[in-house]
Amino acid sequence: IIGNITGPISTASSLMEPVKFYKALKKNPEEADAFLTFVTTQLIRFARAQIEAGADVISVADPSGTGEILGPKLFERYTGKYLNLFYDAIRDTQVGTICHICGQMKSVYKEMDKVKSDALSFDSIVPMRQARMNLKDRVLMGNVSTYALEFGDPARVAILTREIGKSSTDIIAPACGLGTKSPIVNIQAILKTVREDAKLHA
């Protein structure tokens, strides 16, 4: 059972006008820290409630905290800092943890490597071979296109799954979750392809 959490930056930027929030990260860092500390504390409480209810893994997605939006310095200063505050706070529960960040990663691989989740999950736009080159010792997860899962067919999904499987990805999974209209046969195609390839290489 995977419990889902919206990350600190994304939650914070949805609680106030986003432009004002992003400006505050630069112009009012003390206020931004106070706000993000409060938000992260509530996310920790929510995660612990999910764990108490039976979650085996906690996955945090922070789509508004990307390197594309913030740049490397602010990514490390805020996204990385508050994600790690979150992960450190639930480490005693011994559940697995995932961190998903949307968008391109090439400008923030070094900063991303400091995030303390067990696995790092990426958008379909990220070349997983590139991710592996920059994150050699991390568990990498992803990144079958969410668009293809909803609008493609099983054959297309199988091709994408095999391509990702060849790129040293540890956990093959949808990139950014699943659209509500994704056909079940497309989702099943991921598992079917992984099983078929595992038999071939057994």
C-alpha positions as semicolon CSV with decimal commas, in nm:
position;residue;x (nm);y (nm);z (nm)
1;I;0,000;0,000;0,000
2;I;0,151;0,330;-0,112
3;G;0,042;0,646;0,066
4;N;0,065;0,967;-0,135
5;I;0,177;1,308;-0,014
6;T;0,194;1,635;-0,207
7;G;0,535;1,784;-0,135
8;P;0,611;2,094;0,073
9;I;0,668;2,340;-0,214
10;S;0,358;2,228;-0,406
11;T;0,138;2,233;-0,097
12;A;0,268;2,574;0,012
13;S;0,223;2,727;-0,334
14;S;-0,136;2,604;-0,346
15;L;-0,221;2,766;-0,013
16;M;-0,132;3,116;-0,129
17;E;-0,097;3,299;-0,459
18;P;0,190;3,113;-0,632
19;V;0,367;3,419;-0,775
20;K;0,381;3,579;-0,429
21;F;0,507;3,252;-0,284
22;Y;0,790;3,215;-0,533
23;K;0,891;3,580;-0,487
24;A;0,900;3,527;-0,110
25;L;1,152;3,245;-0,151
26;K;1,401;3,505;-0,273
27;K;1,292;3,824;-0,101
28;N;1,164;3,699;0,237
29;P;1,350;3,376;0,315
30;E;1,276;3,390;0,689
31;E;0,901;3,410;0,627
32;A;0,927;3,143;0,359
33;D;1,110;2,912;0,600
34;A;0,851;2,965;0,872
35;F;0,566;2,891;0,631
36;L;0,737;2,584;0,482
37;T;0,825;2,451;0,826
38;F;0,458;2,476;0,924
39;V;0,343;2,310;0,601
40;T;0,600;2,030;0,627
41;T;0,502;1,962;0,988
42;Q;0,141;1,905;0,877
43;L;0,257;1,678;0,593
44;I;0,456;1,472;0,844
45;R;0,143;1,433;1,057
46;F;-0,056;1,327;0,751
47;A;0,211;1,075;0,648
48;R;0,221;0,925;0,996
49;A;-0,159;0,888;0,989
50;Q;-0,131;0,701;0,658
51;I;0,139;0,476;0,802
52;E;-0,075;0,403;1,108
53;A;-0,359;0,314;0,869
54;G;-0,140;0,056;0,695
55;A;0,073;0,230;0,431
56;D;0,391;0,036;0,352
57;V;0,546;0,311;0,141
58;I;0,510;0,689;0,140
59;S;0,550;0,860;-0,197
60;V;0,601;1,236;-0,212
61;A;0,542;1,424;-0,537
62;D;0,650;1,788;-0,549
63;P;0,570;1,908;-0,903
64;S;0,595;2,277;-0,811
65;G;0,939;2,235;-0,656
66;T;1,124;2,153;-0,975
67;G;1,468;2,268;-1,078
68;E;1,311;2,415;-1,390
69;I;1,106;2,654;-1,177
70;L;1,350;2,723;-0,895
71;G;1,696;2,668;-1,041
72;P;1,968;2,468;-0,860
73;K;2,031;2,704;-0,566
74;L;1,668;2,750;-0,464
75;F;1,596;2,383;-0,535
76;E;1,856;2,283;-0,278
77;R;1,767;2,568;-0,041
78;Y;1,396;2,488;-0,030
79;T;1,284;2,174;-0,214
80;G;1,570;1,959;-0,092
81;K;1,572;2,105;0,257
82;Y;1,203;2,048;0,329
83;L;1,184;1,711;0,157
84;N;1,466;1,595;0,383
85;L;1,297;1,743;0,688
86;F;0,997;1,529;0,592
87;Y;1,192;1,208;0,525
88;D;1,403;1,242;0,840
89;A;1,087;1,283;1,048
90;I;0,932;0,954;0,933
91;R;1,251;0,747;0,915
92;D;1,178;0,584;1,250
93;T;0,868;0,420;1,099
94;Q;1,091;0,217;0,863
95;V;0,849;0,246;0,571
96;G;0,985;0,278;0,219
97;T;0,996;0,626;0,070
98;I;0,976;0,763;-0,285
99;C;1,039;1,115;-0,412
100;H;0,892;1,221;-0,747
101;I;0,997;1,548;-0,909
102;C;0,848;1,659;-1,241
103;G;1,030;1,814;-1,534
104;Q;1,388;1,800;-1,658
105;M;1,652;1,714;-1,401
106;K;1,980;1,794;-1,578
107;S;2,035;2,117;-1,383
108;V;1,973;1,963;-1,039
109;Y;2,106;1,605;-1,040
110;K;2,369;1,694;-0,779
111;E;2,106;1,852;-0,556
112;M;1,862;1,567;-0,617
113;D;2,122;1,316;-0,502
114;K;2,105;1,476;-0,156
115;V;1,732;1,400;-0,117
116;K;1,701;1,124;0,143
117;S;1,421;0,913;-0,004
118;D;1,481;0,544;-0,074
119;A;1,385;0,583;-0,442
120;L;1,387;0,873;-0,687
121;S;1,108;0,887;-0,947
122;F;1,119;1,096;-1,263
123;D;0,895;1,238;-1,534
124;S;0,888;1,072;-1,876
125;I;1,083;1,369;-2,016
126;V;1,391;1,257;-1,820
127;P;1,623;1,016;-2,006
128;M;1,674;0,738;-1,753
129;R;2,021;0,656;-1,888
130;Q;2,117;1,016;-1,813
131;A;1,965;0,987;-1,467
132;R;2,164;0,670;-1,401
133;M;2,488;0,834;-1,512
134;N;2,431;1,116;-1,264
135;L;2,279;0,912;-0,981
136;K;2,493;0,600;-0,989
137;D;2,415;0,463;-0,644
138;R;2,048;0,558;-0,613
139;V;1,735;0,348;-0,664
140;L;1,569;0,495;-0,974
141;M;1,201;0,462;-1,056
142;G;0,995;0,540;-1,364
143;N;0,915;0,649;-1,616
144;V;0,651;0,510;-1,852
145;S;0,470;0,806;-2,009
146;T;0,145;0,892;-1,834
147;Y;0,017;1,025;-2,167
148;A;0,095;0,697;-2,343
149;L;-0,076;0,500;-2,068
150;E;-0,396;0,698;-2,116
151;F;-0,399;0,753;-2,492
152;G;-0,172;0,481;-2,631
153;D;-0,222;0,108;-2,670
154;P;-0,063;-0,199;-2,506
155;A;0,190;-0,239;-2,788
156;R;0,317;0,117;-2,741
157;V;0,330;0,074;-2,364
158;A;0,529;-0,249;-2,407
159;I;0,785;-0,070;-2,628
160;L;0,827;0,210;-2,372
161;T;0,854;-0,041;-2,088
162;R;1,131;-0,233;-2,266
163;E;1,323;0,086;-2,345
164;I;1,311;0,189;-1,982
165;G;1,410;-0,160;-1,871
166;K;1,731;-0,130;-2,075
167;S;1,829;0,195;-1,906
168;S;1,924;0,059;-1,561
169;T;1,596;0,167;-1,405
170;D;1,541;-0,026;-1,082
171;I;1,161;0,007;-1,060
172;I;0,958;0,036;-1,380
173;A;0,649;0,244;-1,308
174;P;0,426;0,518;-1,453
175;A;0,604;0,853;-1,473
176;C;0,357;1,095;-1,313
177;G;0,085;0,862;-1,190
178;L;-0,217;0,754;-1,390
179;G;-0,485;0,948;-1,572
180;T;-0,833;0,850;-1,457
181;K;-0,922;0,725;-1,805
182;S;-0,613;0,508;-1,852
183;P;-0,728;0,170;-1,994
184;I;-0,654;-0,117;-1,757
185;V;-0,501;-0,314;-2,047
186;N;-0,233;-0,047;-2,084
187;I;-0,145;-0,064;-1,716
188;Q;-0,138;-0,444;-1,732
189;A;0,096;-0,419;-2,032
190;I;0,372;-0,284;-1,806
191;L;0,357;-0,584;-1,574
192;K;0,315;-0,831;-1,861
193;T;0,620;-0,692;-2,041
194;V;0,836;-0,693;-1,728
195;R;0,740;-1,055;-1,656
196;E;0,806;-1,166;-2,014
197;D;1,147;-1,000;-2,018
198;A;1,235;-1,146;-1,678
199;K;1,168;-1,498;-1,811
200;L;1,386;-1,434;-2,117
201;H;1,677;-1,327;-1,898
202;A;1,628;-1,585;-1,623
